[in-house]
Coordinates of C-alpha atoms in Angstrom, one line a residue:
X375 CA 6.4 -10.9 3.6
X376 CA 3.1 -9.8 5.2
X377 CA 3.1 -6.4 6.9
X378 CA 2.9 -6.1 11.3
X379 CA -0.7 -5.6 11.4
X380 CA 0.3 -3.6 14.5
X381 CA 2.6 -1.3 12.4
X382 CA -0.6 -0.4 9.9
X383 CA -2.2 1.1 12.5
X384 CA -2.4 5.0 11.8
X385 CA -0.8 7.3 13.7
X386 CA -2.1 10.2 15.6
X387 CA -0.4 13.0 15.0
X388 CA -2.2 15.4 16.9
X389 CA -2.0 13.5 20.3
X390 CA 1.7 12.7 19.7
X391 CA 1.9 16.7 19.6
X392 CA 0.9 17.3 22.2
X393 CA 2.4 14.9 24.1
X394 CA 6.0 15.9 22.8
X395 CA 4.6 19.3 23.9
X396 CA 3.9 18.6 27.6
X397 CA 7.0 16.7 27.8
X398 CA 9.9 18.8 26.3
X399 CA 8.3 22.0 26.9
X400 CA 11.3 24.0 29.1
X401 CA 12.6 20.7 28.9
X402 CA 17.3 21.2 28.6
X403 CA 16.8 19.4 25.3
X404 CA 14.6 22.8 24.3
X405 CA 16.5 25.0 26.1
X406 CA 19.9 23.6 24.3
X407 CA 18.2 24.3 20.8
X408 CA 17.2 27.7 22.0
X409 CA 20.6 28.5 23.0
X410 CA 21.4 28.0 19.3
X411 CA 19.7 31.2 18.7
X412 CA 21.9 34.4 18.6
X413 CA 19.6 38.2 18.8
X414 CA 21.9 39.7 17.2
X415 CA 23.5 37.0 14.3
X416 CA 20.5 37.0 12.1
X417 CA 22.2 34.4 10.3
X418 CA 21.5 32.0 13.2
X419 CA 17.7 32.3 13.4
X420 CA 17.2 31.9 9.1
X421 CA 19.0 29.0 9.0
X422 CA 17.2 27.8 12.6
X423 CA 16.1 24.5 12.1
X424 CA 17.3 24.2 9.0
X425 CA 18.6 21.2 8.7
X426 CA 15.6 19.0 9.7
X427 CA 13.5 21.2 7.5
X428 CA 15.8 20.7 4.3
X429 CA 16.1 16.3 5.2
X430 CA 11.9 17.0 5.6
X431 CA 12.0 18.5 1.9
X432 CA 14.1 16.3 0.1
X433 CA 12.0 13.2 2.2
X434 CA 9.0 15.2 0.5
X435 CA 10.6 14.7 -2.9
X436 CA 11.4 11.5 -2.6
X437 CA 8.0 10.7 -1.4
X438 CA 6.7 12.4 -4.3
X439 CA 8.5 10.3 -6.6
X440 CA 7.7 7.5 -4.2
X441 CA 4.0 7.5 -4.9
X442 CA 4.7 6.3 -8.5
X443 CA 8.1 4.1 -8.0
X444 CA 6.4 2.3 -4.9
X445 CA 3.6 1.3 -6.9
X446 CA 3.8 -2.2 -8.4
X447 CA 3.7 -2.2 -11.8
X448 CA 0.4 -2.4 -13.8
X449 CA -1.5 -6.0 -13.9
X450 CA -4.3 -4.9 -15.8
X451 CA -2.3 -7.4 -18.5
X452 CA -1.8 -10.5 -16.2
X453 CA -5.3 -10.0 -15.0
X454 CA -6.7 -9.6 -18.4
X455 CA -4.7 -13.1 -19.3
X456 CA -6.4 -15.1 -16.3
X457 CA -10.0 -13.7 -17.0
X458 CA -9.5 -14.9 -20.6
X459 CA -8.4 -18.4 -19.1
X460 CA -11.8 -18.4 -17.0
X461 CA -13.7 -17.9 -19.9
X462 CA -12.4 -20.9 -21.5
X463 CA -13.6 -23.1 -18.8
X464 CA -16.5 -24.3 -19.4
X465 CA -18.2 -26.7 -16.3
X466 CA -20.8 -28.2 -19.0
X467 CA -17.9 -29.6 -20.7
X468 CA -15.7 -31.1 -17.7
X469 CA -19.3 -32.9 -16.1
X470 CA -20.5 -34.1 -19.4
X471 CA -24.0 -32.5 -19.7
X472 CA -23.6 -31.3 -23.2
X473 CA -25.8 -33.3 -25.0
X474 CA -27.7 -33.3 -28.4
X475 CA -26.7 -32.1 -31.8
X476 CA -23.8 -30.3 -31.0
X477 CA -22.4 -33.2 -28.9
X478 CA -22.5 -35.5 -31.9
X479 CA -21.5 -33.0 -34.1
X480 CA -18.3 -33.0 -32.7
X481 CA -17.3 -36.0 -33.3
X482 CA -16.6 -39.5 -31.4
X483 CA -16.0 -40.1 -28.0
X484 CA -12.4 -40.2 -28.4
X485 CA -12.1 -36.9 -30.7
X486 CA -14.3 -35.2 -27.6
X487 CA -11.2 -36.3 -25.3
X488 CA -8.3 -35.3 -27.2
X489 CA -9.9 -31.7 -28.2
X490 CA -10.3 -31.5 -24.1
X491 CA -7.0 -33.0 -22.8
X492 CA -5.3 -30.7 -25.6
X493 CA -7.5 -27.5 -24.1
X494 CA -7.0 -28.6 -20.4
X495 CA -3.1 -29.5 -20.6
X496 CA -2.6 -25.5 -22.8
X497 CA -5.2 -23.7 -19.8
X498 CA -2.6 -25.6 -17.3
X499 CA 0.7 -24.3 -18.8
X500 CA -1.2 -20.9 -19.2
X501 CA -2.4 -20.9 -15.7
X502 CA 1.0 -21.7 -14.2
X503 CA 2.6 -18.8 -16.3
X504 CA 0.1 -16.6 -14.4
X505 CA 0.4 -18.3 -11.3
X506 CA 4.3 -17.5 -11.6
X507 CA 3.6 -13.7 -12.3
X508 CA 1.0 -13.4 -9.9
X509 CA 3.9 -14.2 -7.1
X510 CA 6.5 -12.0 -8.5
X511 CA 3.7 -9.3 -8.2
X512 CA 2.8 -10.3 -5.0
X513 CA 7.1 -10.1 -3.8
X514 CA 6.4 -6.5 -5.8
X515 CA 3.7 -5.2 -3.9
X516 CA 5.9 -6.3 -0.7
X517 CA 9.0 -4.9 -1.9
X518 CA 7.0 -1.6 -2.7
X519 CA 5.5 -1.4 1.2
X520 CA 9.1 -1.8 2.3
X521 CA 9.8 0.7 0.8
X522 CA 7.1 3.7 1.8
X523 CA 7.9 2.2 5.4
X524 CA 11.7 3.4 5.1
X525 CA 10.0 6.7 3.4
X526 CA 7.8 7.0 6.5
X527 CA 10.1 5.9 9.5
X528 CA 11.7 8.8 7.5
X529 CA 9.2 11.5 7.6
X530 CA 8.2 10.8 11.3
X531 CA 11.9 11.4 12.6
X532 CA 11.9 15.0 10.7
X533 CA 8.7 15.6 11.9
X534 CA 9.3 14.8 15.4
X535 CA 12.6 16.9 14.7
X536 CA 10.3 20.1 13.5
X537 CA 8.2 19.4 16.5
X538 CA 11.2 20.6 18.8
X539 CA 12.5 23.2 16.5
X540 CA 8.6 24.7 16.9
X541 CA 8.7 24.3 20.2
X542 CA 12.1 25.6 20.7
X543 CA 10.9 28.9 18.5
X544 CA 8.0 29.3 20.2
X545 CA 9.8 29.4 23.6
X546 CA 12.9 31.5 22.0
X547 CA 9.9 34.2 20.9
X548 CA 8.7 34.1 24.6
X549 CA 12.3 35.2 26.1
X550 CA 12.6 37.4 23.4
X551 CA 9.5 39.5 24.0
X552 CA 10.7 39.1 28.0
X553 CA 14.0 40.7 26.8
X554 CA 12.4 43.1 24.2
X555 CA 9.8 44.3 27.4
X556 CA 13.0 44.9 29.5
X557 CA 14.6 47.0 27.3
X558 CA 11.5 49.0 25.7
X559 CA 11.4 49.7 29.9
X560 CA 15.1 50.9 30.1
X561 CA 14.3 53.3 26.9
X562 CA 11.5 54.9 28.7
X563 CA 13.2 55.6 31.5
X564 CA 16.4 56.9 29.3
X565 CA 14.4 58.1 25.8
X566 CA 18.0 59.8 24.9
X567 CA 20.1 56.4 25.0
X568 CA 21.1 56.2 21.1
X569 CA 23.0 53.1 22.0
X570 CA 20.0 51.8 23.8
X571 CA 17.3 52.3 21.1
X572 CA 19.3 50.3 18.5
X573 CA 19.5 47.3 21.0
X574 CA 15.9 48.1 20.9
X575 CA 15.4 48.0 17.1
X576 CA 17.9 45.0 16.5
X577 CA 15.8 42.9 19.3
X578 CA 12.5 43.7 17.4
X579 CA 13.9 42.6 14.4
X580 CA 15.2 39.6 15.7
X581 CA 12.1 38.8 17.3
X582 CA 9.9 39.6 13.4
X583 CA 12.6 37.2 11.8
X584 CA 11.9 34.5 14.4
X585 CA 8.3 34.7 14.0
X586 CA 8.7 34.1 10.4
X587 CA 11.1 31.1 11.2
X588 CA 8.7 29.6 13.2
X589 CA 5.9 30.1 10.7
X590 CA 8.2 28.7 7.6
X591 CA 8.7 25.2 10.3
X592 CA 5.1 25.2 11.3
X593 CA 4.6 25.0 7.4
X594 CA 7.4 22.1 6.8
X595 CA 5.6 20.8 9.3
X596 CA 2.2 20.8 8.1
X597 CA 4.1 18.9 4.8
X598 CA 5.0 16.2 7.2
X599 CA 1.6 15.5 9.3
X600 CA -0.2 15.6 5.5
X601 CA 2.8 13.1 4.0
X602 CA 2.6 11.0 7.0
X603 CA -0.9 9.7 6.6
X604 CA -0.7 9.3 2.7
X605 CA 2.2 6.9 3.1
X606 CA 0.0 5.2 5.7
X607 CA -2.7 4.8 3.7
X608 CA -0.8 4.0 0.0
X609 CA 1.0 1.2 2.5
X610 CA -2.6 -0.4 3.6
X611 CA -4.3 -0.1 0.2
X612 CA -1.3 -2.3 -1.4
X613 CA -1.5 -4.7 1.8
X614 CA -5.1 -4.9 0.9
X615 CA -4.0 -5.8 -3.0
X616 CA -1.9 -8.2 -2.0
X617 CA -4.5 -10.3 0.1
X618 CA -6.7 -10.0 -2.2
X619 CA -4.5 -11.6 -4.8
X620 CA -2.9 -13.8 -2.0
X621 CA -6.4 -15.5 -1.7
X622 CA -8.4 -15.2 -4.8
X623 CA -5.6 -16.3 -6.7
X624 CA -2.2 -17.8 -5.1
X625 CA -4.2 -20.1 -2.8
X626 CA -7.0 -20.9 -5.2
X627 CA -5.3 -21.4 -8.6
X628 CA -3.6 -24.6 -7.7
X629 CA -6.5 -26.1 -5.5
X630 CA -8.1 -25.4 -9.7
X631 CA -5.6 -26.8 -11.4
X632 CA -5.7 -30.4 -8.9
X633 CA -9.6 -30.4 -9.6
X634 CA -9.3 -29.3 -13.5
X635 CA -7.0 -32.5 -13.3
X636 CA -9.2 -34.8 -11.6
X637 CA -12.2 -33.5 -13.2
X638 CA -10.4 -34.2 -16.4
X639 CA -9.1 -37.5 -15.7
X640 CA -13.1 -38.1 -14.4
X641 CA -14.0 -37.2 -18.0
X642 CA -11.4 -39.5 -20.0
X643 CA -13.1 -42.1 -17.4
X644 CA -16.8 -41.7 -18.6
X645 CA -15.8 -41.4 -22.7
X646 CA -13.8 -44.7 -22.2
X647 CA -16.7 -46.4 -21.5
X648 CA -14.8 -49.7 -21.3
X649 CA -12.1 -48.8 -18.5
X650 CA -14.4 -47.0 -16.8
X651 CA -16.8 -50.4 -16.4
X652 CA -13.2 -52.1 -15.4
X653 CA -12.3 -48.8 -13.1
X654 CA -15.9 -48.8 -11.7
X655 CA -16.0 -52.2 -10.7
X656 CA -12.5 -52.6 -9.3
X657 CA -13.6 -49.4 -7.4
X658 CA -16.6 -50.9 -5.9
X659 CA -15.4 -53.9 -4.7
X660 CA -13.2 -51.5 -2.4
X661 CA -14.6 -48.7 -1.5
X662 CA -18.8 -48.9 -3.1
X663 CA -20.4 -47.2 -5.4
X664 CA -21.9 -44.7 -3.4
X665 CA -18.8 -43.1 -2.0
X666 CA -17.5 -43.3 -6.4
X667 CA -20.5 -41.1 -7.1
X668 CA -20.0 -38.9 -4.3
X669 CA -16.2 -38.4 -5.2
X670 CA -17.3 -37.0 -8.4
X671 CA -19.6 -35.1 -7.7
X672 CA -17.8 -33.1 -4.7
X673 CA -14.9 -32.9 -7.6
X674 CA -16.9 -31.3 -9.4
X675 CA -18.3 -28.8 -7.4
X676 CA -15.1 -28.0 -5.7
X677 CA -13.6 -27.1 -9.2
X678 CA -16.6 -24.9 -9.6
X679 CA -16.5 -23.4 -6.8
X680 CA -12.3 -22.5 -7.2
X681 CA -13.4 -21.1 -10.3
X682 CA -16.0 -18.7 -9.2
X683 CA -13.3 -17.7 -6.8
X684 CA -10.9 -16.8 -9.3
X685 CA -13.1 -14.9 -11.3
X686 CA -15.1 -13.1 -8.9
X687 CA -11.1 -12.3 -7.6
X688 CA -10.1 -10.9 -11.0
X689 CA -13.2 -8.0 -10.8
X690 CA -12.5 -7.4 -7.3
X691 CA -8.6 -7.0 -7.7
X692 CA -9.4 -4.9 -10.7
X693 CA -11.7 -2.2 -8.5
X694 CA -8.8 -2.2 -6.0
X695 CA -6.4 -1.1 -8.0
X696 CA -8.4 1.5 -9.7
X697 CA -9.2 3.0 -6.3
X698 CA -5.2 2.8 -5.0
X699 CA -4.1 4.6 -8.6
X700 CA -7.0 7.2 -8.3
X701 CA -5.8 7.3 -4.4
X702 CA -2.0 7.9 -5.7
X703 CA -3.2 10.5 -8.4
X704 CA -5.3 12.6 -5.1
X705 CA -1.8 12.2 -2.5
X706 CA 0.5 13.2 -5.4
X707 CA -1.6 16.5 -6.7
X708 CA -2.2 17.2 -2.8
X709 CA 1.6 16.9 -1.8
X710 CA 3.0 19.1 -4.3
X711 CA 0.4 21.8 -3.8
X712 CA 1.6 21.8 0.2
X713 CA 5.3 21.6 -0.9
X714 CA 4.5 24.5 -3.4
X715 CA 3.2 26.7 -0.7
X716 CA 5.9 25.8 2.1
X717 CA 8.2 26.8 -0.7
X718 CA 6.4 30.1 -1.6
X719 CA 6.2 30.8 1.7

């Protein structure tokens, strides 16, 4: 099924950022997620946001192993098979303009037409063998993009979740420096407090451990915005794939196969030179002569034509999956160096 052109649209991050910024910024949503935040339970600021961090790693895993399963699987084979079809075709042979020696070397009229019925009927059978993988690839390639677009509705809802955790630290650091001002203030004004300079101490701490919480979610982060765009893009390359096979091949190898069998039936026509004098007349008396030659001709051409298609398709198809594997190889090396990092970090 073809992909919502709306839906491949890419996303901008960035502006949804912001946007989430200027909306939930002191928002109760915020303020509920700083309230999750205990000065002194240092437990509750490591394992702050942890939960959408930890669903935003194991969707980084998956999407890692995602940028091999979600490729189809390699056609280099089934393309290989068609072009070798293609190259059996030969137009000289269907129209009838081999002439000379090696047209009477092989043989009688009616030798000529068996050796080509017999070489027409196999490149048909071949052709709908192809034709038949060519649309299980196609329901691959489809299967595939259903698939990245579960991985990325995925990665968006952590990273919108990450979003508010950052936001949510960022505002927690704020009151704690408020708090932290207050009682730096209070020790001044009481240097000899014992009590009060540990309260001191154990909010500075607090407040170093929640800078490094908020750096560690900027970083998951990070993993999502770079993820998010990959998944985008391995999702439009395979789209493109698939119309590219869609129409080089799936619409234009039957339109081939009804002229390879007209064209065919043309040529049995012309080598039986009596039924054809019976066909052409019959023919004539109903419809003319003219509009005969013209029949044939445009036959021919069409069948041409479909076959230039195909084969000009095969090349192209070729290049686009070279550039969606060397894509895949780029995302892949990228991804696990951010996912390193986060990790080290």
């Amino acid at each position: 099924m073809p992909q919502d052109t709306a839906a491949m649209q890419p996303l901008d991050l960035s502006l949804q950022h912001q946007e989430m910024a200027q909306r939930l910024t002191g928002s109760k949503e915020i303020d509920e997620l700083v309230s999750q935040i205990s000065v002194y339970d240092t437990r509750s600021i490591v394992t702050f946001g942890s939960g959408a961090a930890q669903e935003l790693s194991q969707c980084s895993d998956a999407i890692l192993k995602g940028l091999n399963t979600c490729q189809p699987g390699d056609s280099s084979a089934l393309l290989s098979s068609l072009g070798h079809m293609m190259e059996q075709f030969d137009p000289a042979e269907i129209s009838g303009e081999k002439k000379g020696l090696l047209a009477r070397l092989r043989g009688d009229s009616s030798s000529q037409l068996d050796r080509i019925l017999a070489k027409y009927q196999a490149m048909g059978r071949d052709m709908d063998r192809v034709y038949i993988e060519l649309k299980r690839y196609e329901a691959d390639i489809a299967a595939a993009n259903q698939r990245l677009q579960t991985l990325l509705d995925a990665n968006l809802s952590y990273y919108r979740s990450l979003v508010k955790y950052v936001l949510a630290g960022e505002q927690g650091l704020k009151e704690l420096e408020a708090y932290l001002s207050q009682l730096q203030g209070d020790l001044v004004r009481r240097p000899g407090d014992g009590a009060l300079q540990m309260d001191v101490e154990g909010v500075q701490q607090a407040y170093l451990s929640l800078q490094r919480r908020v750096h560690d979610l900027r970083l998951s982060e990070t993993v999502a915005m770079q993820s998010i765009p990959m998944l985008r893009t391995m999702q439009i390359s395979n789209q493109t794939l698939m119309d590219k096979i869609r129409s080089s091949f799936l619409v234009t190898i039957p339109i081939f196969k009804q002229s390879l069998s007209y064209a065919v039936s043309m040529k049995r026509q012309r080598l039986q030179n009596q039924a054809m004098a019976d066909v052409d007349r019959r023919v004539r008396e109903r419809l003319g002569q003219a509009e005969v030659r013209m029949t044939r001709s445009e036959s021919s051409e069409a069948l041409e034509q479909t076959w230039r298609t195909i084969t000009s398709g095969i090349q192209e198809t070729r290049q686009l999956q070279q550039e969606a594997d060397a894509a895949r190889i780029r995302d892949t090396r990228k991804l696990e160096e951010l996912r390193l990092s986060t990790q080290g970090a």
